Amino acid sequence: MQMQTFFTINLKQQIFISLFFAYLCSNNILSASEQISTPSVIPPGFDAVKTTKGVTLYQKNTEYVQIVDLSKGASVKLLNGDITNAGKKQGAYGGDDPQMQRQTLNQAWLNLNSSNPNAFCITNGQFFSTNSQPATNLAFPVKVNGKVISDGYAGESEYPTEKLMLEINSDRADITTFNGRSSLYSSAAPNLIVGLHENADKSINKEVGRTFVGVKDRDSNGTYETVLIFNSTAATQAHATETLRSFGADKVIMLDGGGSTQLICEGESYITSPRTIPQMLGVVSAPKPH
């Protein structure tokens, strides 16, 4: 008799919880996609400052973390300035090494926003030569929509054993070891960007601008459906890595930093810099239902 009463109570609780959750969703108080894109544990001090379908921006002082749920229709786009010199077959792996127009992040945001009604954020991306204006070359490879647009100029002369690549598909992403030409041209991912291992020495212990990206397998099914993007005006590499891991990142990659680190979300500048840049990461939220 006691066992029967225990079951009845739990069943009522389950029904109540289900009905309550349905009520919240139907009244736009809480959407399932927003719940899923939120980490189970928010690190102390971080608060959500912007959120829409599939994406959330968290802030702690001058540190920011974007949570991008690719499985819910949000996306990460690899963007670049206009190519002014194709650099045909001059790349480190036999492909192209083009010069790309440098632009302010605000210009890049306006371009992203005009072509994507659900544009959420934009930040800096690939390492590049700061010695060339108004166009410059990328240090490491970038592939966009199935085409390698740059091999980069560095090749194996820089960080030969410390390169990683962020591979981006429509519904998942991954961070894997980069082994030169074979990795670049055999990857099935339509979009990828090569960066560095979290411990590669880029002023490793100095508190400078940092842009790091992580991937997370939220439901432990072997697929990394969540991308996390960290930006800070001043952080060590270890701190950037630890912050992403505190949000649940399973793997981490370092992109350009220092004076290149910048962030704009929904037209609002969070990290500014006078430096113009040739390549960026754009985040677009999932389409909203009509």
Tab-separated table of C-alpha atoms in Angstrom:
chain	number	residue	atom	x	y	z
A	1	MET	CA	0.000	0.000	0.000
A	2	GLN	CA	2.812	2.377	0.806
A	3	MET	CA	4.502	1.583	-2.509
A	4	GLN	CA	1.284	2.364	-4.388
A	5	THR	CA	0.950	5.743	-2.628
A	6	PHE	CA	4.590	6.569	-3.407
A	7	PHE	CA	4.022	5.863	-7.135
A	8	THR	CA	0.830	7.959	-7.233
A	9	ILE	CA	2.567	10.966	-5.729
A	10	ASN	CA	5.453	10.776	-8.185
A	11	LEU	CA	3.094	10.434	-11.144
A	12	LYS	CA	1.223	13.533	-10.055
A	13	GLN	CA	4.500	15.379	-9.713
A	14	GLN	CA	5.562	14.351	-13.197
A	15	ILE	CA	2.249	15.472	-14.695
A	16	PHE	CA	2.471	18.795	-12.884
A	17	ILE	CA	6.038	19.415	-14.060
A	18	SER	CA	5.123	18.556	-17.655
A	19	LEU	CA	2.077	20.824	-17.632
A	20	PHE	CA	4.010	23.652	-15.994
A	21	PHE	CA	6.821	23.422	-18.558
A	22	ALA	CA	4.266	23.369	-21.400
A	23	TYR	CA	2.618	26.468	-19.928
A	24	LEU	CA	5.933	28.327	-19.830
A	25	CYS	CA	6.739	27.418	-23.429
A	26	SER	CA	3.268	28.241	-24.781
A	27	ASN	CA	3.359	31.655	-23.149
A	28	ASN	CA	6.881	32.435	-24.391
A	29	ILE	CA	8.106	32.608	-20.820
A	30	LEU	CA	10.607	29.857	-21.469
A	31	SER	CA	11.503	28.149	-24.757
A	32	ALA	CA	12.973	24.678	-24.991
A	33	SER	CA	15.726	25.907	-27.302
A	34	GLU	CA	16.772	28.598	-24.848
A	35	GLN	CA	16.889	26.039	-22.056
A	36	ILE	CA	19.028	23.674	-24.096
A	37	SER	CA	21.502	26.401	-25.091
A	38	THR	CA	22.060	27.255	-21.434
A	39	PRO	CA	24.817	25.392	-19.572
A	40	SER	CA	23.676	23.278	-16.619
A	41	VAL	CA	26.055	25.231	-14.372
A	42	ILE	CA	26.970	28.870	-14.969
A	43	PRO	CA	30.430	29.735	-13.592
A	44	PRO	CA	30.297	32.217	-10.688
A	45	GLY	CA	30.121	35.852	-11.728
A	46	PHE	CA	28.833	35.279	-15.253
A	47	ASP	CA	25.412	36.654	-16.191
A	48	ALA	CA	23.393	36.271	-19.376
A	49	VAL	CA	23.277	39.686	-21.080
A	50	LYS	CA	21.795	38.704	-24.457
A	51	THR	CA	19.870	35.632	-25.532
A	52	THR	CA	17.771	34.521	-28.455
A	53	LYS	CA	16.967	31.223	-30.129
A	54	GLY	CA	19.958	28.878	-29.854
A	55	VAL	CA	22.468	31.482	-28.618
A	56	THR	CA	23.331	33.243	-25.355
A	57	LEU	CA	26.006	35.786	-24.456
A	58	TYR	CA	27.386	35.690	-20.906
A	59	GLN	CA	29.464	38.433	-19.293
A	60	LYS	CA	31.737	38.698	-16.284
A	61	ASN	CA	33.429	42.102	-16.074
A	62	THR	CA	35.359	42.355	-19.379
A	63	GLU	CA	35.092	38.652	-20.220
A	64	TYR	CA	32.461	37.222	-22.553
A	65	VAL	CA	31.365	33.726	-23.525
A	66	GLN	CA	28.929	32.944	-26.316
A	67	ILE	CA	27.059	29.639	-26.226
A	68	VAL	CA	26.021	28.595	-29.740
A	69	ASP	CA	23.779	25.537	-30.098
A	70	LEU	CA	24.237	24.285	-33.667
A	71	SER	CA	21.709	21.496	-33.149
A	72	LYS	CA	19.007	24.132	-32.672
A	73	GLY	CA	19.719	25.945	-35.927
A	74	ALA	CA	22.213	28.555	-34.739
A	75	SER	CA	25.380	28.850	-36.826
A	76	VAL	CA	28.974	30.048	-36.834
A	77	LYS	CA	30.113	31.673	-40.077
A	78	LEU	CA	33.666	32.300	-41.254
A	79	LEU	CA	33.855	35.765	-42.809
A	80	ASN	CA	36.590	37.751	-44.524
A	81	GLY	CA	37.275	41.005	-46.308
A	82	ASP	CA	37.369	41.264	-50.089
A	83	ILE	CA	40.243	39.455	-51.779
A	84	THR	CA	42.486	41.990	-53.508
A	85	ASN	CA	45.204	39.611	-54.696
A	86	ALA	CA	44.387	35.946	-55.260
A	87	GLY	CA	47.901	34.661	-54.519
A	88	LYS	CA	47.253	31.655	-56.762
A	89	LYS	CA	49.228	28.558	-55.721
A	90	GLN	CA	51.385	30.621	-53.376
A	91	GLY	CA	50.007	29.078	-50.216
A	92	ALA	CA	51.934	26.943	-47.782
A	93	TYR	CA	50.257	23.713	-48.934
A	94	GLY	CA	50.052	24.321	-52.683
A	95	GLY	CA	46.810	26.279	-52.651
A	96	ASP	CA	46.210	30.019	-52.590
A	97	ASP	CA	47.604	32.656	-50.247
A	98	PRO	CA	45.362	35.635	-50.986
A	99	GLN	CA	45.518	39.135	-49.604
A	100	MET	CA	42.288	40.132	-47.893
A	101	GLN	CA	41.006	43.623	-47.276
A	102	ARG	CA	41.289	44.623	-43.644
A	103	GLN	CA	38.249	46.312	-42.111
A	104	THR	CA	36.944	47.509	-38.796
A	105	LEU	CA	34.834	45.044	-36.878
A	106	ASN	CA	31.956	47.496	-37.126
A	107	GLN	CA	32.140	47.355	-40.933
A	108	ALA	CA	32.160	43.570	-40.769
A	109	TRP	CA	29.164	43.625	-38.405
A	110	LEU	CA	27.168	45.830	-40.773
A	111	ASN	CA	27.890	43.400	-43.623
A	112	LEU	CA	26.867	40.394	-41.520
A	113	ASN	CA	23.738	42.090	-40.222
A	114	SER	CA	22.617	43.194	-43.683
A	115	SER	CA	22.863	39.666	-45.071
A	116	ASN	CA	21.604	37.785	-41.995
A	117	PRO	CA	18.468	39.054	-40.222
A	118	ASN	CA	19.329	36.854	-37.228
A	119	ALA	CA	22.920	38.090	-36.848
A	120	PHE	CA	23.880	37.834	-33.171
A	121	CYS	CA	27.599	38.525	-32.656
A	122	ILE	CA	30.834	38.987	-34.536
A	123	THR	CA	34.403	38.652	-33.310
A	124	ASN	CA	37.923	38.402	-34.709
A	125	GLY	CA	39.299	35.112	-35.973
A	126	GLN	CA	42.435	34.096	-37.853
A	127	PHE	CA	46.019	35.160	-37.153
A	128	PHE	CA	47.411	37.432	-39.863
A	129	SER	CA	50.316	39.653	-40.808
A	130	THR	CA	49.881	43.074	-39.198
A	131	ASN	CA	52.630	44.553	-41.375
A	132	SER	CA	50.466	44.960	-44.456
A	133	GLN	CA	47.748	47.560	-45.122
A	134	PRO	CA	45.037	47.893	-46.369
A	135	ALA	CA	45.068	44.176	-47.285
A	136	THR	CA	47.010	41.326	-45.738
A	137	ASN	CA	47.579	37.563	-45.738
A	138	LEU	CA	46.302	35.002	-43.234
A	139	ALA	CA	48.824	32.990	-41.247
A	140	PHE	CA	46.965	29.670	-41.247
A	141	PRO	CA	44.288	28.001	-43.421
A	142	VAL	CA	40.616	28.888	-43.662
A	143	LYS	CA	37.956	26.944	-45.562
A	144	VAL	CA	34.546	28.444	-46.323
A	145	ASN	CA	31.520	26.680	-47.805
A	146	GLY	CA	33.564	23.757	-49.070
A	147	LYS	CA	36.410	25.807	-50.571
A	148	VAL	CA	39.839	26.411	-49.048
A	149	ILE	CA	40.086	30.170	-49.499
A	150	SER	CA	43.568	30.391	-47.967
A	151	ASP	CA	46.363	27.950	-47.183
A	152	GLY	CA	47.989	30.648	-45.081
A	153	TYR	CA	51.600	31.700	-45.396
A	154	ALA	CA	53.096	30.137	-42.256
A	155	GLY	CA	53.009	26.443	-43.106
A	156	GLU	CA	55.222	24.336	-40.870
A	157	SER	CA	57.630	27.195	-40.187
A	158	GLU	CA	55.425	28.375	-37.297
A	159	TYR	CA	54.149	26.156	-34.462
A	160	PRO	CA	54.619	22.956	-36.506
A	161	THR	CA	53.318	20.630	-33.786
A	162	GLU	CA	50.856	22.963	-32.040
A	163	LYS	CA	48.183	23.619	-34.656
A	164	LEU	CA	44.562	22.573	-34.315
A	165	MET	CA	41.587	23.078	-36.573
A	166	LEU	CA	38.023	24.013	-35.740
A	167	GLU	CA	35.779	22.073	-38.132
A	168	ILE	CA	32.251	23.445	-38.454
A	169	ASN	CA	29.258	21.609	-39.874
A	170	SER	CA	25.675	22.811	-39.905
A	171	ASP	CA	24.689	20.860	-36.789
A	172	ARG	CA	28.007	20.026	-35.120
A	173	ALA	CA	31.630	21.070	-34.763
A	174	ASP	CA	34.909	19.557	-33.650
A	175	ILE	CA	38.468	20.573	-32.756
A	176	THR	CA	41.074	18.199	-34.136
A	177	THR	CA	44.823	18.011	-34.654
A	178	PHE	CA	46.073	19.757	-37.792
A	179	ASN	CA	48.683	17.791	-39.703
A	180	GLY	CA	49.294	20.049	-42.686
A	181	ARG	CA	48.024	19.466	-46.210
A	182	SER	CA	46.497	16.063	-45.505
A	183	SER	CA	44.311	17.477	-42.721
A	184	LEU	CA	43.309	20.531	-44.707
A	185	TYR	CA	42.279	18.859	-47.922
A	186	SER	CA	40.826	15.648	-46.491
A	187	SER	CA	38.491	17.290	-43.968
A	188	ALA	CA	34.838	16.710	-44.843
A	189	ALA	CA	33.736	19.784	-42.902
A	190	PRO	CA	32.554	22.587	-45.214
A	191	ASN	CA	34.018	25.237	-42.932
A	192	LEU	CA	37.219	25.175	-40.913
A	193	ILE	CA	39.763	27.512	-39.401
A	194	VAL	CA	43.213	26.567	-38.156
A	195	GLY	CA	44.435	27.940	-34.842
A	196	LEU	CA	46.763	26.971	-32.044
A	197	HIS	CA	46.869	24.648	-29.068
A	198	GLU	CA	45.930	26.276	-25.774
A	199	ASN	CA	49.554	25.982	-24.575
A	200	ALA	CA	51.275	27.326	-27.701
A	201	ASP	CA	53.385	30.272	-26.624
A	202	LYS	CA	51.580	33.448	-27.660
A	203	SER	CA	52.622	35.501	-24.629
A	204	ILE	CA	51.265	32.543	-22.719
A	205	ASN	CA	51.322	34.066	-19.217
A	206	LYS	CA	50.551	37.669	-20.123
A	207	GLU	CA	47.135	39.169	-19.571
A	208	VAL	CA	46.304	40.392	-23.072
A	209	GLY	CA	43.302	40.261	-25.376
A	210	ARG	CA	42.255	36.658	-26.015
A	211	THR	CA	39.879	34.927	-28.413
A	212	PHE	CA	39.436	31.204	-27.766
A	213	VAL	CA	36.841	28.725	-29.028
A	214	GLY	CA	35.626	25.523	-27.414
A	215	VAL	CA	33.284	22.693	-28.373
A	216	LYS	CA	30.976	20.795	-26.040
A	217	ASP	CA	29.125	17.494	-26.260
A	218	ARG	CA	26.158	18.496	-24.146
A	219	ASP	CA	24.321	15.165	-24.184
A	220	SER	CA	27.434	12.925	-24.267
A	221	ASN	CA	26.403	11.228	-27.515
A	222	GLY	CA	29.787	11.701	-29.194
A	223	THR	CA	28.770	14.778	-31.204
A	224	TYR	CA	29.903	18.287	-30.278
A	225	GLU	CA	26.785	20.287	-31.042
A	226	THR	CA	27.710	23.336	-28.954
A	227	VAL	CA	30.320	25.973	-29.804
A	228	LEU	CA	31.609	28.301	-27.079
A	229	ILE	CA	33.460	31.525	-27.944
A	230	PHE	CA	35.528	33.319	-25.300
A	231	ASN	CA	36.644	36.939	-25.615
A	232	SER	CA	38.505	38.974	-23.016
A	233	THR	CA	40.349	42.273	-22.940
A	234	ALA	CA	43.014	40.783	-20.657
A	235	ALA	CA	43.561	37.111	-19.867
A	236	THR	CA	46.307	34.526	-19.814
A	237	GLN	CA	45.980	31.492	-22.051
A	238	ALA	CA	45.380	29.284	-19.027
A	239	HIS	CA	42.576	31.534	-17.804
A	240	ALA	CA	40.876	31.560	-21.203
A	241	THR	CA	41.049	27.771	-21.321
A	242	GLU	CA	39.826	27.338	-17.748
A	243	THR	CA	36.887	29.652	-18.371
A	244	LEU	CA	35.728	27.687	-21.402
A	245	ARG	CA	36.140	24.413	-19.538
A	246	SER	CA	34.109	25.805	-16.636
A	247	PHE	CA	31.285	26.275	-19.167
A	248	GLY	CA	31.672	22.626	-20.146
A	249	ALA	CA	33.999	22.797	-23.164
A	250	ASP	CA	35.566	19.429	-23.978
A	251	LYS	CA	38.167	20.831	-26.407
A	252	VAL	CA	39.692	24.285	-26.880
A	253	ILE	CA	41.487	26.161	-29.681
A	254	MET	CA	43.255	29.555	-29.598
A	255	LEU	CA	42.607	32.144	-32.303
A	256	ASP	CA	44.192	35.575	-32.761
A	257	GLY	CA	44.369	37.844	-29.734
A	258	GLY	CA	46.082	40.945	-28.421
A	259	GLY	CA	44.912	44.040	-30.275
A	260	SER	CA	42.873	41.879	-32.659
A	261	THR	CA	40.396	40.741	-29.990
A	262	GLN	CA	37.094	42.533	-30.523
A	263	LEU	CA	33.413	41.754	-30.002
A	264	ILE	CA	30.120	43.230	-31.222
A	265	CYS	CA	26.735	41.690	-30.387
A	266	GLU	CA	23.452	42.910	-31.842
A	267	GLY	CA	25.116	46.187	-32.786
A	268	GLU	CA	26.570	46.818	-29.326
A	269	SER	CA	30.354	46.981	-28.961
A	270	TYR	CA	31.643	45.026	-25.974
A	271	ILE	CA	35.365	44.876	-26.795
A	272	THR	CA	36.773	47.557	-29.075
A	273	SER	CA	40.117	48.025	-30.797
A	274	PRO	CA	41.381	50.381	-33.504
A	275	ARG	CA	42.989	47.449	-35.322
A	276	THR	CA	41.449	46.473	-38.649
A	277	ILE	CA	41.237	42.740	-39.322
A	278	PRO	CA	40.859	40.539	-42.446
A	279	GLN	CA	38.934	37.550	-41.063
A	280	MET	CA	36.127	37.140	-38.521
A	281	LEU	CA	33.698	34.719	-36.873
A	282	GLY	CA	30.035	35.602	-37.153
A	283	VAL	CA	27.353	34.017	-34.983
A	284	VAL	CA	23.777	33.800	-36.257
A	285	SER	CA	20.853	32.709	-34.109
A	286	ALA	CA	18.344	30.111	-35.224
A	287	PRO	CA	15.516	31.370	-37.434
A	288	LYS	CA	12.506	32.464	-35.422
A	289	PRO	CA	9.153	30.844	-36.224
A	290	HIS	CA	6.736	32.998	-38.193
